[in-house]
Amino acid sequence: MEIRLDKYLADMGIGSRNQVKQYIRKKQILVNGNRPTGPEQKITPDTDTVSFQGQDIGYTRYEYYLFYKPGGCVSAVTDRIHKTVLDYFPKNRRKGLFPVGRLDLDTEGLLLITNDGTLAHNLLAPGKHVPKTYYAEVSGHVTEDDVEQFSQGLDIGEARLTRPAELNLLPENHPEISRITLTITEGKFHQVKRMFEAVGKKVLYLKRISMGSLELDDSLLPGEYRLLTPEELQTITEHTGPSRKG
């Protein structure tokens, strides 16, 4: 695979294509130890070495980040009103990053950030039924009858019942608030909140703790992120179908 030098460096967050042209003119960029012929010079990432101000700049086609979304930000690339999940990343971040799926404004938890559209499609495709698990605190007493109703599917005002979901009761620390985990295999709008509303209860706090084989990293604080490990990427790829490499 060959790629233009200016795109190579812009993709890796060195600057815009116009900025890269300026760096080339100022002799701050070298290709295999030599001055490039221009921004249009073709680079083979596997064999060529590109440096900026004396530092080698490796090229990675796709990037994958495990992000702990805090409440109060939206799962979007841009927004006129609210802070977005990408606002937690550096301004010179990799171009093309986006959140895979959405969490509500007030919902916390695991969100995958990537520029790999194929993997994102595989994770979100309705036919894949990728499981997503949430921890929630719910007003009222969640009962075994609720567990059974969730397992059978609920009417949340759509043409079909929700797919069967696994509701688990956790030990309660407050008589008026139930602590639960819920695993669903769909991604309908406000689905978890609407499911509890269907049984006469209200979600007070919601956090996604897993998506497919990915689990929220306990070492991350809200607003923090890290790269997926090679093992995590391999596992999520195997569970959702082939993804592009690199």
PDB file of C-alpha atoms in Angstrom:
ATOM      1  CA  MET A   1       0.000   0.000   0.000  1.00  0.00           C
ATOM      2  CA  GLU A   2       1.356   3.387  -1.010  1.00  0.00           C
ATOM      3  CA  ILE A   3       0.206   6.673   0.481  1.00  0.00           C
ATOM      4  CA  ARG A   4       1.052  10.310  -0.163  1.00  0.00           C
ATOM      5  CA  LEU A   5       3.545  11.802   2.269  1.00  0.00           C
ATOM      6  CA  ASP A   6       1.237  14.669   3.274  1.00  0.00           C
ATOM      7  CA  LYS A   7      -1.636  12.261   3.972  1.00  0.00           C
ATOM      8  CA  TYR A   8       0.694   9.946   5.879  1.00  0.00           C
ATOM      9  CA  LEU A   9       1.740  12.723   8.247  1.00  0.00           C
ATOM     10  CA  ALA A  10      -1.697  14.309   8.486  1.00  0.00           C
ATOM     11  CA  ASP A  11      -3.235  10.936   9.385  1.00  0.00           C
ATOM     12  CA  MET A  12      -0.710  10.556  12.192  1.00  0.00           C
ATOM     13  CA  GLY A  13      -1.586  13.927  13.671  1.00  0.00           C
ATOM     14  CA  ILE A  14       1.538  15.847  12.675  1.00  0.00           C
ATOM     15  CA  GLY A  15      -0.550  18.628  11.144  1.00  0.00           C
ATOM     16  CA  SER A  16      -2.830  19.542   8.292  1.00  0.00           C
ATOM     17  CA  ARG A  17      -1.655  18.943   4.733  1.00  0.00           C
ATOM     18  CA  ASN A  18      -0.821  22.638   4.425  1.00  0.00           C
ATOM     19  CA  GLN A  19       1.210  22.468   7.638  1.00  0.00           C
ATOM     20  CA  VAL A  20       3.031  19.393   6.332  1.00  0.00           C
ATOM     21  CA  LYS A  21       3.990  21.322   3.205  1.00  0.00           C
ATOM     22  CA  GLN A  22       5.506  24.014   5.412  1.00  0.00           C
ATOM     23  CA  TYR A  23       7.451  21.408   7.397  1.00  0.00           C
ATOM     24  CA  ILE A  24       8.829  20.020   4.146  1.00  0.00           C
ATOM     25  CA  ARG A  25       9.941  23.471   3.027  1.00  0.00           C
ATOM     26  CA  LYS A  26      11.624  24.008   6.388  1.00  0.00           C
ATOM     27  CA  LYS A  27      13.503  20.695   5.972  1.00  0.00           C
ATOM     28  CA  GLN A  28      11.872  19.217   9.086  1.00  0.00           C
ATOM     29  CA  ILE A  29      10.728  16.050   7.332  1.00  0.00           C
ATOM     30  CA  LEU A  30      12.929  13.279   5.970  1.00  0.00           C
ATOM     31  CA  VAL A  31      12.090  10.094   4.089  1.00  0.00           C
ATOM     32  CA  ASN A  32      14.676   7.336   4.514  1.00  0.00           C
ATOM     33  CA  GLY A  33      17.097  10.011   5.712  1.00  0.00           C
ATOM     34  CA  ASN A  34      16.649  12.218   2.650  1.00  0.00           C
ATOM     35  CA  ARG A  35      14.633  15.324   1.879  1.00  0.00           C
ATOM     36  CA  PRO A  36      11.369  14.352   0.158  1.00  0.00           C
ATOM     37  CA  THR A  37      10.624  15.449  -3.390  1.00  0.00           C
ATOM     38  CA  GLY A  38       7.383  17.023  -2.195  1.00  0.00           C
ATOM     39  CA  PRO A  39       4.141  16.398  -0.323  1.00  0.00           C
ATOM     40  CA  GLU A  40       2.918  14.160  -3.123  1.00  0.00           C
ATOM     41  CA  GLN A  41       5.801  11.699  -2.739  1.00  0.00           C
ATOM     42  CA  LYS A  42       4.470   8.163  -2.327  1.00  0.00           C
ATOM     43  CA  ILE A  43       5.365   6.302   0.859  1.00  0.00           C
ATOM     44  CA  THR A  44       5.266   2.561   1.492  1.00  0.00           C
ATOM     45  CA  PRO A  45       4.658   2.375   5.267  1.00  0.00           C
ATOM     46  CA  ASP A  46       6.075  -1.138   5.628  1.00  0.00           C
ATOM     47  CA  THR A  47       9.461  -0.261   4.135  1.00  0.00           C
ATOM     48  CA  ASP A  48       9.974   3.523   4.222  1.00  0.00           C
ATOM     49  CA  THR A  49      11.049   5.500   7.280  1.00  0.00           C
ATOM     50  CA  VAL A  50       9.521   8.935   7.759  1.00  0.00           C
ATOM     51  CA  SER A  51      10.798  11.337  10.412  1.00  0.00           C
ATOM     52  CA  PHE A  52       9.630  14.713  11.680  1.00  0.00           C
ATOM     53  CA  GLN A  53      12.057  16.938  13.563  1.00  0.00           C
ATOM     54  CA  GLY A  54      14.334  13.960  14.077  1.00  0.00           C
ATOM     55  CA  GLN A  55      11.629  11.616  15.410  1.00  0.00           C
ATOM     56  CA  ASP A  56      10.485   8.588  13.413  1.00  0.00           C
ATOM     57  CA  ILE A  57       6.758   8.655  12.633  1.00  0.00           C
ATOM     58  CA  GLY A  58       5.356   5.176  12.218  1.00  0.00           C
ATOM     59  CA  TYR A  59       2.112   4.677  10.344  1.00  0.00           C
ATOM     60  CA  THR A  60      -0.869   2.784  11.709  1.00  0.00           C
ATOM     61  CA  ARG A  61      -3.821   2.431   9.390  1.00  0.00           C
ATOM     62  CA  TYR A  62      -6.389   1.852  12.132  1.00  0.00           C
ATOM     63  CA  GLU A  63      -6.486   2.806  15.782  1.00  0.00           C
ATOM     64  CA  TYR A  64      -8.697   1.385  18.523  1.00  0.00           C
ATOM     65  CA  TYR A  65      -9.289   3.004  21.909  1.00  0.00           C
ATOM     66  CA  LEU A  66     -11.171   1.764  24.946  1.00  0.00           C
ATOM     67  CA  PHE A  67     -12.789   4.911  26.347  1.00  0.00           C
ATOM     68  CA  TYR A  68     -14.554   5.413  29.669  1.00  0.00           C
ATOM     69  CA  LYS A  69     -17.338   7.792  28.680  1.00  0.00           C
ATOM     70  CA  PRO A  70     -18.340  10.114  31.511  1.00  0.00           C
ATOM     71  CA  GLY A  71     -21.820  11.488  31.955  1.00  0.00           C
ATOM     72  CA  GLY A  72     -22.539  14.873  30.407  1.00  0.00           C
ATOM     73  CA  CYS A  73     -20.895  14.335  27.022  1.00  0.00           C
ATOM     74  CA  VAL A  74     -22.400  13.082  23.782  1.00  0.00           C
ATOM     75  CA  SER A  75     -21.327  10.114  21.682  1.00  0.00           C
ATOM     76  CA  ALA A  76     -20.570  12.170  18.595  1.00  0.00           C
ATOM     77  CA  VAL A  77     -17.680  13.657  16.651  1.00  0.00           C
ATOM     78  CA  THR A  78     -19.009  17.226  16.891  1.00  0.00           C
ATOM     79  CA  ASP A  79     -21.843  18.923  18.730  1.00  0.00           C
ATOM     80  CA  ARG A  80     -22.896  22.561  18.998  1.00  0.00           C
ATOM     81  CA  ILE A  81     -24.155  22.310  22.571  1.00  0.00           C
ATOM     82  CA  HIS A  82     -22.460  19.522  24.496  1.00  0.00           C
ATOM     83  CA  LYS A  83     -18.923  18.309  24.936  1.00  0.00           C
ATOM     84  CA  THR A  84     -18.256  15.259  22.778  1.00  0.00           C
ATOM     85  CA  VAL A  85     -16.355  12.089  23.559  1.00  0.00           C
ATOM     86  CA  LEU A  86     -13.634  13.157  21.120  1.00  0.00           C
ATOM     87  CA  ASP A  87     -13.058  16.353  23.089  1.00  0.00           C
ATOM     88  CA  TYR A  88     -11.283  14.141  25.627  1.00  0.00           C
ATOM     89  CA  PHE A  89      -8.660  13.265  23.002  1.00  0.00           C
ATOM     90  CA  PRO A  90      -5.779  15.577  21.978  1.00  0.00           C
ATOM     91  CA  LYS A  91      -6.455  18.149  19.280  1.00  0.00           C
ATOM     92  CA  ASN A  92      -3.777  16.517  17.119  1.00  0.00           C
ATOM     93  CA  ARG A  93      -5.489  13.136  17.428  1.00  0.00           C
ATOM     94  CA  ARG A  94      -5.680  10.700  14.557  1.00  0.00           C
ATOM     95  CA  LYS A  95      -8.053  11.960  11.880  1.00  0.00           C
ATOM     96  CA  GLY A  96     -11.200   9.969  11.231  1.00  0.00           C
ATOM     97  CA  LEU A  97     -11.791   8.709  14.781  1.00  0.00           C
ATOM     98  CA  PHE A  98     -15.424   8.211  15.797  1.00  0.00           C
ATOM     99  CA  PRO A  99     -17.400   6.494  18.573  1.00  0.00           C
ATOM    100  CA  VAL A 100     -18.837   3.070  17.793  1.00  0.00           C
ATOM    101  CA  GLY A 101     -22.497   3.401  18.671  1.00  0.00           C
ATOM    102  CA  ARG A 102     -23.994   5.748  21.229  1.00  0.00           C
ATOM    103  CA  LEU A 103     -24.462   6.073  24.936  1.00  0.00           C
ATOM    104  CA  ASP A 104     -27.021   8.554  26.255  1.00  0.00           C
ATOM    105  CA  LEU A 105     -25.832  11.944  27.494  1.00  0.00           C
ATOM    106  CA  ASP A 106     -26.104  10.901  31.145  1.00  0.00           C
ATOM    107  CA  THR A 107     -24.904   7.319  30.653  1.00  0.00           C
ATOM    108  CA  GLU A 108     -21.349   6.345  31.578  1.00  0.00           C
ATOM    109  CA  GLY A 109     -19.131   3.478  30.607  1.00  0.00           C
ATOM    110  CA  LEU A 110     -17.401   1.600  27.851  1.00  0.00           C
ATOM    111  CA  LEU A 111     -17.247   3.126  24.399  1.00  0.00           C
ATOM    112  CA  LEU A 112     -14.992   2.019  21.553  1.00  0.00           C
ATOM    113  CA  ILE A 113     -13.328   4.841  19.605  1.00  0.00           C
ATOM    114  CA  THR A 114     -11.785   3.917  16.247  1.00  0.00           C
ATOM    115  CA  ASN A 115     -11.392   4.829  12.588  1.00  0.00           C
ATOM    116  CA  ASP A 116     -12.161   1.269  11.429  1.00  0.00           C
ATOM    117  CA  GLY A 117     -15.565   1.419   9.772  1.00  0.00           C
ATOM    118  CA  THR A 118     -15.641  -2.307   9.072  1.00  0.00           C
ATOM    119  CA  LEU A 119     -15.257  -3.282  12.711  1.00  0.00           C
ATOM    120  CA  ALA A 120     -17.779  -0.641  13.743  1.00  0.00           C
ATOM    121  CA  HIS A 121     -20.315  -2.015  11.263  1.00  0.00           C
ATOM    122  CA  ASN A 122     -19.784  -5.556  12.530  1.00  0.00           C
ATOM    123  CA  LEU A 123     -20.294  -4.480  16.141  1.00  0.00           C
ATOM    124  CA  LEU A 124     -23.445  -2.507  15.403  1.00  0.00           C
ATOM    125  CA  ALA A 125     -25.098  -4.658  12.714  1.00  0.00           C
ATOM    126  CA  PRO A 126     -28.495  -5.828  14.050  1.00  0.00           C
ATOM    127  CA  GLY A 127     -27.940  -9.337  12.728  1.00  0.00           C
ATOM    128  CA  LYS A 128     -24.776  -9.794  14.792  1.00  0.00           C
ATOM    129  CA  HIS A 129     -26.643  -9.506  18.133  1.00  0.00           C
ATOM    130  CA  VAL A 130     -23.484  -8.381  19.923  1.00  0.00           C
ATOM    131  CA  PRO A 131     -24.188  -8.503  23.685  1.00  0.00           C
ATOM    132  CA  LYS A 132     -23.890  -5.318  25.730  1.00  0.00           C
ATOM    133  CA  THR A 133     -23.948  -5.427  29.514  1.00  0.00           C
ATOM    134  CA  TYR A 134     -24.934  -2.545  31.778  1.00  0.00           C
ATOM    135  CA  TYR A 135     -24.834  -1.869  35.484  1.00  0.00           C
ATOM    136  CA  ALA A 136     -27.805   0.160  36.672  1.00  0.00           C
ATOM    137  CA  GLU A 137     -29.390   1.553  39.777  1.00  0.00           C
ATOM    138  CA  VAL A 138     -33.165   1.517  39.502  1.00  0.00           C
ATOM    139  CA  SER A 139     -35.848   3.134  41.635  1.00  0.00           C
ATOM    140  CA  GLY A 140     -38.123   0.640  43.297  1.00  0.00           C
ATOM    141  CA  HIS A 141     -37.761  -3.073  43.944  1.00  0.00           C
ATOM    142  CA  VAL A 142     -36.783  -5.143  40.903  1.00  0.00           C
ATOM    143  CA  THR A 143     -38.369  -8.569  41.283  1.00  0.00           C
ATOM    144  CA  GLU A 144     -37.983 -12.074  39.942  1.00  0.00           C
ATOM    145  CA  ASP A 145     -41.116 -11.376  37.912  1.00  0.00           C
ATOM    146  CA  ASP A 146     -39.228  -8.530  36.213  1.00  0.00           C
ATOM    147  CA  VAL A 147     -36.392 -10.943  35.490  1.00  0.00           C
ATOM    148  CA  GLU A 148     -38.845 -13.281  33.787  1.00  0.00           C
ATOM    149  CA  GLN A 149     -40.452 -10.488  31.754  1.00  0.00           C
ATOM    150  CA  PHE A 150     -37.061  -9.266  30.548  1.00  0.00           C
ATOM    151  CA  SER A 151     -36.176 -12.807  29.489  1.00  0.00           C
ATOM    152  CA  GLN A 152     -39.373 -13.054  27.437  1.00  0.00           C
ATOM    153  CA  GLY A 153     -39.076  -9.651  25.737  1.00  0.00           C
ATOM    154  CA  LEU A 154     -40.869  -6.388  26.547  1.00  0.00           C
ATOM    155  CA  ASP A 155     -43.210  -4.051  24.747  1.00  0.00           C
ATOM    156  CA  ILE A 156     -41.425  -0.684  24.612  1.00  0.00           C
ATOM    157  CA  GLY A 157     -43.739   0.830  22.044  1.00  0.00           C
ATOM    158  CA  GLU A 158     -42.222  -0.587  18.881  1.00  0.00           C
ATOM    159  CA  ALA A 159     -43.491  -3.038  16.295  1.00  0.00           C
ATOM    160  CA  ARG A 160     -41.817  -5.989  17.999  1.00  0.00           C
ATOM    161  CA  LEU A 161     -40.972  -6.951  21.542  1.00  0.00           C
ATOM    162  CA  THR A 162     -37.396  -6.497  22.617  1.00  0.00           C
ATOM    163  CA  ARG A 163     -35.146  -9.506  22.203  1.00  0.00           C
ATOM    164  CA  PRO A 164     -34.770 -11.653  25.324  1.00  0.00           C
ATOM    165  CA  ALA A 165     -32.478  -9.935  27.834  1.00  0.00           C
ATOM    166  CA  GLU A 166     -30.624 -11.261  30.872  1.00  0.00           C
ATOM    167  CA  LEU A 167     -31.488  -9.308  34.026  1.00  0.00           C
ATOM    168  CA  ASN A 168     -29.522 -10.105  37.188  1.00  0.00           C
ATOM    169  CA  LEU A 169     -30.316  -8.780  40.670  1.00  0.00           C
ATOM    170  CA  LEU A 170     -27.403  -7.590  42.802  1.00  0.00           C
ATOM    171  CA  PRO A 171     -27.370  -7.288  46.602  1.00  0.00           C
ATOM    172  CA  GLU A 172     -29.270  -4.144  47.609  1.00  0.00           C
ATOM    173  CA  ASN A 173     -27.768  -1.469  49.854  1.00  0.00           C
ATOM    174  CA  HIS A 174     -30.856   0.751  49.838  1.00  0.00           C
ATOM    175  CA  PRO A 175     -34.468  -0.374  50.312  1.00  0.00           C
ATOM    176  CA  GLU A 176     -35.801   1.932  47.594  1.00  0.00           C
ATOM    177  CA  ILE A 177     -33.085   1.385  44.971  1.00  0.00           C
ATOM    178  CA  SER A 178     -32.277  -1.875  43.161  1.00  0.00           C
ATOM    179  CA  ARG A 179     -28.834  -2.657  41.794  1.00  0.00           C
ATOM    180  CA  ILE A 180     -28.799  -4.813  38.673  1.00  0.00           C
ATOM    181  CA  THR A 181     -26.847  -5.879  35.618  1.00  0.00           C
ATOM    182  CA  LEU A 182     -28.596  -6.236  32.290  1.00  0.00           C
ATOM    183  CA  THR A 183     -27.339  -7.828  29.085  1.00  0.00           C
ATOM    184  CA  ILE A 184     -29.099  -6.951  25.844  1.00  0.00           C
ATOM    185  CA  THR A 185     -28.333  -7.863  22.233  1.00  0.00           C
ATOM    186  CA  GLU A 186     -29.908  -4.831  20.588  1.00  0.00           C
ATOM    187  CA  GLY A 187     -29.253  -1.113  20.535  1.00  0.00           C
ATOM    188  CA  LYS A 188     -32.603   0.632  20.387  1.00  0.00           C
ATOM    189  CA  PHE A 189     -32.930   4.296  21.372  1.00  0.00           C
ATOM    190  CA  HIS A 190     -32.892   4.637  25.200  1.00  0.00           C
ATOM    191  CA  GLN A 191     -33.517   0.886  25.300  1.00  0.00           C
ATOM    192  CA  VAL A 192     -32.490   0.088  28.870  1.00  0.00           C
ATOM    193  CA  LYS A 193     -34.462   3.013  30.283  1.00  0.00           C
ATOM    194  CA  ARG A 194     -37.523   2.135  28.198  1.00  0.00           C
ATOM    195  CA  MET A 195     -37.397  -1.513  29.275  1.00  0.00           C
ATOM    196  CA  PHE A 196     -37.546  -0.566  32.937  1.00  0.00           C
ATOM    197  CA  GLU A 197     -40.285   1.954  32.244  1.00  0.00           C
ATOM    198  CA  ALA A 198     -42.251  -0.939  30.719  1.00  0.00           C
ATOM    199  CA  VAL A 199     -42.264  -2.637  34.138  1.00  0.00           C
ATOM    200  CA  GLY A 200     -43.041   0.559  36.037  1.00  0.00           C
ATOM    201  CA  LYS A 201     -39.546   1.513  37.166  1.00  0.00           C
ATOM    202  CA  LYS A 202     -37.028   4.253  36.455  1.00  0.00           C
ATOM    203  CA  VAL A 203     -33.292   4.032  35.805  1.00  0.00           C
ATOM    204  CA  LEU A 204     -31.414   6.422  38.098  1.00  0.00           C
ATOM    205  CA  TYR A 205     -27.858   5.571  37.043  1.00  0.00           C
ATOM    206  CA  LEU A 206     -26.578   3.636  34.040  1.00  0.00           C
ATOM    207  CA  LYS A 207     -23.105   2.459  33.078  1.00  0.00           C
ATOM    208  CA  ARG A 208     -22.090   0.113  30.258  1.00  0.00           C
ATOM    209  CA  ILE A 209     -19.524  -2.364  31.524  1.00  0.00           C
ATOM    210  CA  SER A 210     -18.993  -4.563  28.455  1.00  0.00           C
ATOM    211  CA  MET A 211     -19.592  -4.772  24.721  1.00  0.00           C
ATOM    212  CA  GLY A 212     -18.986  -8.078  23.033  1.00  0.00           C
ATOM    213  CA  SER A 213     -15.716  -9.375  24.456  1.00  0.00           C
ATOM    214  CA  LEU A 214     -14.542  -5.900  25.529  1.00  0.00           C
ATOM    215  CA  GLU A 215     -14.808  -5.029  29.204  1.00  0.00           C
ATOM    216  CA  LEU A 216     -14.497  -1.652  30.865  1.00  0.00           C
ATOM    217  CA  ASP A 217     -11.004  -1.275  32.322  1.00  0.00           C
ATOM    218  CA  ASP A 218     -11.210  -0.777  36.098  1.00  0.00           C
ATOM    219  CA  SER A 219      -8.018   1.282  35.993  1.00  0.00           C
ATOM    220  CA  LEU A 220      -9.641   3.963  33.824  1.00  0.00           C
ATOM    221  CA  LEU A 221     -11.409   6.963  35.311  1.00  0.00           C
ATOM    222  CA  PRO A 222     -14.293   8.681  33.513  1.00  0.00           C
ATOM    223  CA  GLY A 223     -12.856  10.583  30.558  1.00  0.00           C
ATOM    224  CA  GLU A 224      -9.755   8.385  30.302  1.00  0.00           C
ATOM    225  CA  TYR A 225      -8.864   5.960  27.526  1.00  0.00           C
ATOM    226  CA  ARG A 226      -6.221   3.526  26.337  1.00  0.00           C
ATOM    227  CA  LEU A 227      -5.376   1.588  23.202  1.00  0.00           C
ATOM    228  CA  LEU A 228      -6.906  -1.855  22.850  1.00  0.00           C
ATOM    229  CA  THR A 229      -4.424  -4.617  23.495  1.00  0.00           C
ATOM    230  CA  PRO A 230      -3.618  -6.941  20.566  1.00  0.00           C
ATOM    231  CA  GLU A 231      -5.500  -9.693  22.415  1.00  0.00           C
ATOM    232  CA  GLU A 232      -8.607  -7.531  22.854  1.00  0.00           C
ATOM    233  CA  LEU A 233      -8.575  -6.543  19.187  1.00  0.00           C
ATOM    234  CA  GLN A 234      -8.143 -10.132  18.044  1.00  0.00           C
ATOM    235  CA  THR A 235     -10.965 -11.358  20.270  1.00  0.00           C
ATOM    236  CA  ILE A 236     -13.463  -8.656  19.298  1.00  0.00           C
ATOM    237  CA  THR A 237     -12.623  -9.230  15.639  1.00  0.00           C
ATOM    238  CA  GLU A 238     -13.130 -12.989  15.924  1.00  0.00           C
ATOM    239  CA  HIS A 239     -16.502 -12.487  17.642  1.00  0.00           C
ATOM    240  CA  THR A 240     -17.870 -10.034  15.113  1.00  0.00           C
ATOM    241  CA  GLY A 241     -16.392 -11.167  11.817  1.00  0.00           C
ATOM    242  CA  PRO A 242     -13.361 -10.158   9.772  1.00  0.00           C
ATOM    243  CA  SER A 243     -11.978  -6.648  10.114  1.00  0.00           C
ATOM    244  CA  ARG A 244      -9.278  -4.840   8.250  1.00  0.00           C
ATOM    245  CA  LYS A 245      -5.798  -5.151   9.671  1.00  0.00           C
ATOM    246  CA  GLY A 246      -3.102  -2.575  10.238  1.00  0.00           C
TER     247      GLY A 246
END
